[in-house]
Amino acid sequence: YVQGVSVQALLPSTLLISVQERQPVLLLADGSLYMVDASGIILKKLPGMAVEGLPLVTGVTVKQLLADRRPLLNALKLVQKIKEVDPELLSLVSEIHTGPDEYPELYLVQGGARVELGGANYYQRLYLLSEFLHNQEVRRKLKQIKRIDLTFTNKVIVEYKS
Protein backbone atom coordinates (compact mmCIF):
# COMPACT_ATOMS: atom_id res chain seq x y z
CA TYR A 1 0.00 0.00 0.00
CA VAL A 2 3.08 2.20 0.21
CA GLN A 3 4.27 3.62 -3.09
CA GLY A 4 7.35 5.36 -1.80
CA VAL A 5 9.22 6.51 1.27
CA SER A 6 11.82 9.20 1.65
CA VAL A 7 14.00 9.80 4.67
CA GLN A 8 15.78 13.08 5.27
CA ALA A 9 18.14 13.94 8.11
CA LEU A 10 17.71 17.47 9.45
CA LEU A 11 20.69 18.15 11.62
CA PRO A 12 21.29 18.21 14.49
CA SER A 13 18.58 15.85 15.79
CA THR A 14 15.62 15.48 13.43
CA LEU A 15 14.69 12.72 11.02
CA LEU A 16 11.93 13.54 8.49
CA ILE A 17 10.12 10.50 7.05
CA SER A 18 7.65 11.02 4.20
CA VAL A 19 5.37 8.19 3.09
CA GLN A 20 3.47 8.21 -0.20
CA GLU A 21 0.50 5.81 -0.27
CA ARG A 22 -0.89 4.20 -3.41
CA GLN A 23 -4.05 5.93 -4.60
CA PRO A 24 -6.80 3.80 -6.17
CA VAL A 25 -8.01 4.77 -9.65
CA LEU A 26 -10.10 1.64 -10.33
CA LEU A 27 -11.85 -1.07 -8.35
CA LEU A 28 -11.89 -4.76 -9.17
CA ALA A 29 -14.46 -7.19 -7.75
CA ASP A 30 -13.44 -10.83 -7.60
CA GLY A 31 -14.93 -12.38 -4.47
CA SER A 32 -13.43 -9.47 -2.56
CA LEU A 33 -13.04 -5.85 -3.53
CA TYR A 34 -9.62 -4.81 -4.78
CA MET A 35 -8.16 -1.41 -5.53
CA VAL A 36 -5.96 -0.77 -8.54
CA ASP A 37 -3.51 2.11 -8.60
CA ALA A 38 -2.37 4.04 -11.68
CA SER A 39 0.55 1.66 -12.28
CA GLY A 40 -1.69 -1.43 -12.28
CA ILE A 41 -0.85 -2.74 -8.81
CA ILE A 42 -3.78 -4.77 -7.43
CA LEU A 43 -4.26 -4.66 -3.66
CA LYS A 44 -7.12 -5.81 -1.46
CA LYS A 45 -9.27 -2.86 -0.42
CA LEU A 46 -8.71 -1.91 3.19
CA PRO A 47 -11.61 -0.94 5.48
CA GLY A 48 -12.12 2.80 5.43
CA MET A 49 -10.28 3.24 2.13
CA ALA A 50 -12.05 5.95 0.11
CA VAL A 51 -13.25 4.46 -3.17
CA GLU A 52 -16.41 6.42 -3.89
CA GLY A 53 -16.81 7.41 -7.52
CA LEU A 54 -14.20 5.00 -8.86
CA PRO A 55 -15.17 2.82 -11.83
CA LEU A 56 -15.39 -0.93 -11.32
CA VAL A 57 -13.47 -3.19 -13.71
CA THR A 58 -15.40 -6.30 -14.72
CA GLY A 59 -14.88 -9.17 -17.15
CA VAL A 60 -11.60 -10.38 -15.63
CA THR A 61 -10.48 -12.02 -12.40
CA VAL A 62 -7.38 -11.41 -10.32
CA LYS A 63 -6.10 -14.86 -11.33
CA GLN A 64 -6.51 -14.00 -15.03
CA LEU A 65 -4.78 -10.66 -14.52
CA LEU A 66 -1.81 -12.28 -12.82
CA ALA A 67 -1.34 -14.35 -15.99
CA ASP A 68 -2.08 -11.52 -18.45
CA ARG A 69 -2.20 -7.90 -17.26
CA ARG A 70 -3.11 -6.42 -20.64
CA PRO A 71 -6.88 -6.08 -19.95
CA LEU A 72 -6.15 -4.16 -16.75
CA LEU A 73 -3.52 -1.97 -18.38
CA ASN A 74 -5.95 -1.25 -21.23
CA ALA A 75 -8.61 -0.23 -18.68
CA LEU A 76 -6.08 2.08 -16.99
CA LYS A 77 -5.15 3.64 -20.34
CA LEU A 78 -8.84 4.16 -21.06
CA VAL A 79 -9.33 5.92 -17.71
CA GLN A 80 -6.38 8.18 -18.53
CA LYS A 81 -7.86 8.99 -21.95
CA ILE A 82 -11.24 9.77 -20.36
CA LYS A 83 -9.54 12.17 -17.93
CA GLU A 84 -7.67 13.85 -20.79
CA VAL A 85 -10.82 14.29 -22.90
CA ASP A 86 -13.17 15.36 -20.10
CA PRO A 87 -12.44 14.75 -16.38
CA GLU A 88 -16.15 15.15 -15.59
CA LEU A 89 -16.97 12.24 -17.90
CA LEU A 90 -15.27 9.79 -15.53
CA SER A 91 -17.84 10.63 -12.84
CA LEU A 92 -20.55 9.28 -15.15
CA VAL A 93 -18.78 5.92 -15.65
CA SER A 94 -19.67 3.24 -13.12
CA GLU A 95 -18.03 0.27 -14.82
CA ILE A 96 -15.42 -0.65 -17.41
CA HIS A 97 -16.03 -4.12 -18.82
CA THR A 98 -12.96 -5.61 -20.42
CA GLY A 99 -11.45 -8.98 -21.19
CA PRO A 100 -8.48 -10.58 -22.90
CA ASP A 101 -10.06 -10.58 -26.36
CA GLU A 102 -12.75 -7.92 -26.02
CA TYR A 103 -13.04 -4.24 -26.78
CA PRO A 104 -13.76 -2.31 -23.58
CA GLU A 105 -17.30 -1.19 -22.87
CA LEU A 106 -18.38 1.46 -20.43
CA TYR A 107 -21.47 1.35 -18.25
CA LEU A 108 -22.86 4.67 -17.08
CA VAL A 109 -24.34 5.65 -13.74
CA GLN A 110 -28.04 6.51 -13.55
CA GLY A 111 -29.51 3.60 -15.47
CA GLY A 112 -26.47 1.60 -16.51
CA ALA A 113 -26.44 2.45 -20.22
CA ARG A 114 -23.82 0.37 -22.05
CA VAL A 115 -21.39 2.39 -24.18
CA GLU A 116 -19.74 0.54 -27.06
CA LEU A 117 -16.42 2.12 -27.97
CA GLY A 118 -15.08 -0.30 -30.56
CA GLY A 119 -11.38 -0.97 -30.92
CA ALA A 120 -9.77 2.30 -32.03
CA ASN A 121 -10.03 6.10 -32.12
CA TYR A 122 -10.80 6.28 -28.39
CA TYR A 123 -10.05 10.00 -28.09
CA GLN A 124 -12.50 10.86 -30.87
CA ARG A 125 -15.18 8.50 -29.51
CA LEU A 126 -14.78 9.72 -25.94
CA TYR A 127 -15.05 13.31 -27.17
CA LEU A 128 -18.31 12.42 -28.96
CA LEU A 129 -19.60 10.77 -25.78
CA SER A 130 -18.61 13.79 -23.71
CA GLU A 131 -20.36 16.22 -26.06
CA PHE A 132 -23.43 13.96 -26.18
CA LEU A 133 -23.65 13.70 -22.38
CA HIS A 134 -23.20 17.45 -21.86
CA ASN A 135 -26.63 17.93 -23.42
CA GLN A 136 -29.02 18.56 -20.52
CA GLU A 137 -31.89 16.82 -22.31
CA VAL A 138 -29.77 13.68 -22.63
CA ARG A 139 -28.79 13.90 -18.95
CA ARG A 140 -32.47 13.98 -17.98
CA LYS A 141 -33.14 10.87 -20.09
CA LEU A 142 -30.02 8.94 -19.01
CA LYS A 143 -32.04 6.37 -17.03
CA GLN A 144 -34.04 5.55 -20.17
CA ILE A 145 -31.01 4.86 -22.39
CA LYS A 146 -30.09 1.20 -22.85
CA ARG A 147 -27.10 1.47 -25.20
CA ILE A 148 -24.88 4.10 -26.80
CA ASP A 149 -22.96 2.90 -29.85
CA LEU A 150 -19.89 4.94 -30.81
CA THR A 151 -18.42 2.42 -33.24
CA PHE A 152 -19.48 4.41 -36.32
CA THR A 153 -17.32 7.34 -37.42
CA ASN A 154 -18.62 10.66 -36.02
CA LYS A 155 -22.00 9.18 -35.07
CA VAL A 156 -23.72 8.47 -31.79
CA ILE A 157 -26.36 5.74 -32.02
CA VAL A 158 -28.72 5.56 -29.04
CA GLU A 159 -31.02 2.69 -28.14
CA TYR A 160 -33.65 3.38 -25.52
CA LYS A 161 -35.09 0.88 -23.06
CA SER A 162 -38.46 -0.44 -24.11
mmCIF file of C-alpha atoms in Angstrom:
data_model
loop_
_atom_site.group_PDB
_atom_site.id
_atom_site.type_symbol
_atom_site.label_atom_id
_atom_site.label_comp_id
_atom_site.label_asym_id
_atom_site.label_seq_id
_atom_site.Cartn_x
_atom_site.Cartn_y
_atom_site.Cartn_z
ATOM 1 C CA TYR A 1 0.000 0.000 0.000
ATOM 2 C CA VAL A 2 3.085 2.203 0.209
ATOM 3 C CA GLN A 3 4.275 3.622 -3.092
ATOM 4 C CA GLY A 4 7.350 5.357 -1.804
ATOM 5 C CA VAL A 5 9.222 6.506 1.273
ATOM 6 C CA SER A 6 11.819 9.201 1.650
ATOM 7 C CA VAL A 7 13.998 9.804 4.673
ATOM 8 C CA GLN A 8 15.778 13.077 5.274
ATOM 9 C CA ALA A 9 18.138 13.944 8.108
ATOM 10 C CA LEU A 10 17.714 17.466 9.446
ATOM 11 C CA LEU A 11 20.689 18.154 11.619
ATOM 12 C CA PRO A 12 21.294 18.212 14.494
ATOM 13 C CA SER A 13 18.581 15.854 15.790
ATOM 14 C CA THR A 14 15.620 15.481 13.430
ATOM 15 C CA LEU A 15 14.694 12.722 11.022
ATOM 16 C CA LEU A 16 11.935 13.538 8.485
ATOM 17 C CA ILE A 17 10.122 10.500 7.048
ATOM 18 C CA SER A 18 7.652 11.025 4.201
ATOM 19 C CA VAL A 19 5.369 8.189 3.091
ATOM 20 C CA GLN A 20 3.469 8.209 -0.199
ATOM 21 C CA GLU A 21 0.502 5.813 -0.273
ATOM 22 C CA ARG A 22 -0.890 4.198 -3.408
ATOM 23 C CA GLN A 23 -4.052 5.928 -4.602
ATOM 24 C CA PRO A 24 -6.801 3.804 -6.166
ATOM 25 C CA VAL A 25 -8.013 4.774 -9.647
ATOM 26 C CA LEU A 26 -10.098 1.642 -10.328
ATOM 27 C CA LEU A 27 -11.850 -1.067 -8.346
ATOM 28 C CA LEU A 28 -11.893 -4.764 -9.166
ATOM 29 C CA ALA A 29 -14.462 -7.187 -7.747
ATOM 30 C CA ASP A 30 -13.441 -10.831 -7.599
ATOM 31 C CA GLY A 31 -14.934 -12.379 -4.471
ATOM 32 C CA SER A 32 -13.427 -9.469 -2.557
ATOM 33 C CA LEU A 33 -13.041 -5.851 -3.527
ATOM 34 C CA TYR A 34 -9.616 -4.808 -4.777
ATOM 35 C CA MET A 35 -8.158 -1.409 -5.530
ATOM 36 C CA VAL A 36 -5.964 -0.773 -8.537
ATOM 37 C CA ASP A 37 -3.512 2.105 -8.604
ATOM 38 C CA ALA A 38 -2.368 4.036 -11.684
ATOM 39 C CA SER A 39 0.550 1.660 -12.280
ATOM 40 C CA GLY A 40 -1.692 -1.435 -12.276
ATOM 41 C CA ILE A 41 -0.847 -2.741 -8.805
ATOM 42 C CA ILE A 42 -3.777 -4.766 -7.428
ATOM 43 C CA LEU A 43 -4.260 -4.656 -3.659
ATOM 44 C CA LYS A 44 -7.118 -5.805 -1.465
ATOM 45 C CA LYS A 45 -9.270 -2.857 -0.423
ATOM 46 C CA LEU A 46 -8.713 -1.907 3.191
ATOM 47 C CA PRO A 47 -11.607 -0.941 5.485
ATOM 48 C CA GLY A 48 -12.116 2.801 5.433
ATOM 49 C CA MET A 49 -10.280 3.244 2.133
ATOM 50 C CA ALA A 50 -12.046 5.949 0.109
ATOM 51 C CA VAL A 51 -13.247 4.457 -3.173
ATOM 52 C CA GLU A 52 -16.415 6.416 -3.890
ATOM 53 C CA GLY A 53 -16.814 7.406 -7.521
ATOM 54 C CA LEU A 54 -14.196 4.996 -8.861
ATOM 55 C CA PRO A 55 -15.172 2.819 -11.833
ATOM 56 C CA LEU A 56 -15.387 -0.925 -11.316
ATOM 57 C CA VAL A 57 -13.466 -3.189 -13.710
ATOM 58 C CA THR A 58 -15.402 -6.305 -14.721
ATOM 59 C CA GLY A 59 -14.876 -9.171 -17.147
ATOM 60 C CA VAL A 60 -11.596 -10.384 -15.634
ATOM 61 C CA THR A 61 -10.475 -12.022 -12.400
ATOM 62 C CA VAL A 62 -7.380 -11.409 -10.322
ATOM 63 C CA LYS A 63 -6.103 -14.858 -11.333
ATOM 64 C CA GLN A 64 -6.509 -14.003 -15.032
ATOM 65 C CA LEU A 65 -4.780 -10.661 -14.522
ATOM 66 C CA LEU A 66 -1.813 -12.277 -12.817
ATOM 67 C CA ALA A 67 -1.338 -14.354 -15.993
ATOM 68 C CA ASP A 68 -2.075 -11.517 -18.454
ATOM 69 C CA ARG A 69 -2.198 -7.901 -17.262
ATOM 70 C CA ARG A 70 -3.109 -6.419 -20.642
ATOM 71 C CA PRO A 71 -6.877 -6.079 -19.954
ATOM 72 C CA LEU A 72 -6.153 -4.164 -16.753
ATOM 73 C CA LEU A 73 -3.517 -1.974 -18.382
ATOM 74 C CA ASN A 74 -5.948 -1.250 -21.231
ATOM 75 C CA ALA A 75 -8.610 -0.227 -18.683
ATOM 76 C CA LEU A 76 -6.081 2.078 -16.987
ATOM 77 C CA LYS A 77 -5.149 3.639 -20.339
ATOM 78 C CA LEU A 78 -8.837 4.158 -21.063
ATOM 79 C CA VAL A 79 -9.328 5.922 -17.711
ATOM 80 C CA GLN A 80 -6.383 8.181 -18.532
ATOM 81 C CA LYS A 81 -7.856 8.993 -21.947
ATOM 82 C CA ILE A 82 -11.237 9.767 -20.359
ATOM 83 C CA LYS A 83 -9.535 12.166 -17.928
ATOM 84 C CA GLU A 84 -7.667 13.846 -20.789
ATOM 85 C CA VAL A 85 -10.816 14.292 -22.896
ATOM 86 C CA ASP A 86 -13.170 15.356 -20.096
ATOM 87 C CA PRO A 87 -12.436 14.747 -16.385
ATOM 88 C CA GLU A 88 -16.151 15.154 -15.587
ATOM 89 C CA LEU A 89 -16.971 12.239 -17.900
ATOM 90 C CA LEU A 90 -15.274 9.789 -15.530
ATOM 91 C CA SER A 91 -17.839 10.635 -12.837
ATOM 92 C CA LEU A 92 -20.551 9.277 -15.155
ATOM 93 C CA VAL A 93 -18.785 5.921 -15.654
ATOM 94 C CA SER A 94 -19.671 3.237 -13.122
ATOM 95 C CA GLU A 95 -18.031 0.265 -14.816
ATOM 96 C CA ILE A 96 -15.425 -0.652 -17.409
ATOM 97 C CA HIS A 97 -16.027 -4.116 -18.819
ATOM 98 C CA THR A 98 -12.956 -5.613 -20.418
ATOM 99 C CA GLY A 99 -11.450 -8.975 -21.188
ATOM 100 C CA PRO A 100 -8.478 -10.582 -22.902
ATOM 101 C CA ASP A 101 -10.063 -10.578 -26.361
ATOM 102 C CA GLU A 102 -12.750 -7.918 -26.021
ATOM 103 C CA TYR A 103 -13.041 -4.242 -26.778
ATOM 104 C CA PRO A 104 -13.760 -2.313 -23.583
ATOM 105 C CA GLU A 105 -17.300 -1.194 -22.870
ATOM 106 C CA LEU A 106 -18.381 1.464 -20.428
ATOM 107 C CA TYR A 107 -21.473 1.355 -18.249
ATOM 108 C CA LEU A 108 -22.855 4.668 -17.080
ATOM 109 C CA VAL A 109 -24.339 5.646 -13.741
ATOM 110 C CA GLN A 110 -28.039 6.508 -13.551
ATOM 111 C CA GLY A 111 -29.507 3.602 -15.467
ATOM 112 C CA GLY A 112 -26.473 1.596 -16.510
ATOM 113 C CA ALA A 113 -26.443 2.452 -20.217
ATOM 114 C CA ARG A 114 -23.825 0.372 -22.052
ATOM 115 C CA VAL A 115 -21.387 2.395 -24.177
ATOM 116 C CA GLU A 116 -19.743 0.538 -27.060
ATOM 117 C CA LEU A 117 -16.416 2.117 -27.966
ATOM 118 C CA GLY A 118 -15.082 -0.297 -30.563
ATOM 119 C CA GLY A 119 -11.378 -0.966 -30.923
ATOM 120 C CA ALA A 120 -9.775 2.300 -32.033
ATOM 121 C CA ASN A 121 -10.031 6.097 -32.116
ATOM 122 C CA TYR A 122 -10.802 6.284 -28.389
ATOM 123 C CA TYR A 123 -10.051 9.997 -28.090
ATOM 124 C CA GLN A 124 -12.503 10.856 -30.870
ATOM 125 C CA ARG A 125 -15.178 8.503 -29.515
ATOM 126 C CA LEU A 126 -14.785 9.719 -25.942
ATOM 127 C CA TYR A 127 -15.046 13.306 -27.174
ATOM 128 C CA LEU A 128 -18.310 12.419 -28.956
ATOM 129 C CA LEU A 129 -19.596 10.770 -25.780
ATOM 130 C CA SER A 130 -18.612 13.794 -23.713
ATOM 131 C CA GLU A 131 -20.361 16.225 -26.063
ATOM 132 C CA PHE A 132 -23.431 13.959 -26.180
ATOM 133 C CA LEU A 133 -23.649 13.696 -22.377
ATOM 134 C CA HIS A 134 -23.196 17.446 -21.860
ATOM 135 C CA ASN A 135 -26.632 17.926 -23.421
ATOM 136 C CA GLN A 136 -29.025 18.559 -20.515
ATOM 137 C CA GLU A 137 -31.892 16.822 -22.307
ATOM 138 C CA VAL A 138 -29.765 13.680 -22.635
ATOM 139 C CA ARG A 139 -28.795 13.896 -18.951
ATOM 140 C CA ARG A 140 -32.474 13.981 -17.982
ATOM 141 C CA LYS A 141 -33.145 10.867 -20.086
ATOM 142 C CA LEU A 142 -30.022 8.943 -19.010
ATOM 143 C CA LYS A 143 -32.045 6.375 -17.031
ATOM 144 C CA GLN A 144 -34.040 5.553 -20.170
ATOM 145 C CA ILE A 145 -31.013 4.862 -22.386
ATOM 146 C CA LYS A 146 -30.093 1.203 -22.847
ATOM 147 C CA ARG A 147 -27.100 1.470 -25.200
ATOM 148 C CA ILE A 148 -24.877 4.099 -26.799
ATOM 149 C CA ASP A 149 -22.962 2.905 -29.853
ATOM 150 C CA LEU A 150 -19.891 4.939 -30.807
ATOM 151 C CA THR A 151 -18.416 2.417 -33.243
ATOM 152 C CA PHE A 152 -19.475 4.408 -36.321
ATOM 153 C CA THR A 153 -17.325 7.340 -37.423
ATOM 154 C CA ASN A 154 -18.620 10.663 -36.017
ATOM 155 C CA LYS A 155 -22.000 9.177 -35.068
ATOM 156 C CA VAL A 156 -23.723 8.470 -31.792
ATOM 157 C CA ILE A 157 -26.361 5.744 -32.020
ATOM 158 C CA VAL A 158 -28.722 5.559 -29.045
ATOM 159 C CA GLU A 159 -31.017 2.686 -28.139
ATOM 160 C CA TYR A 160 -33.653 3.381 -25.520
ATOM 161 C CA LYS A 161 -35.086 0.881 -23.055
ATOM 162 C CA SER A 162 -38.458 -0.444 -24.107
#
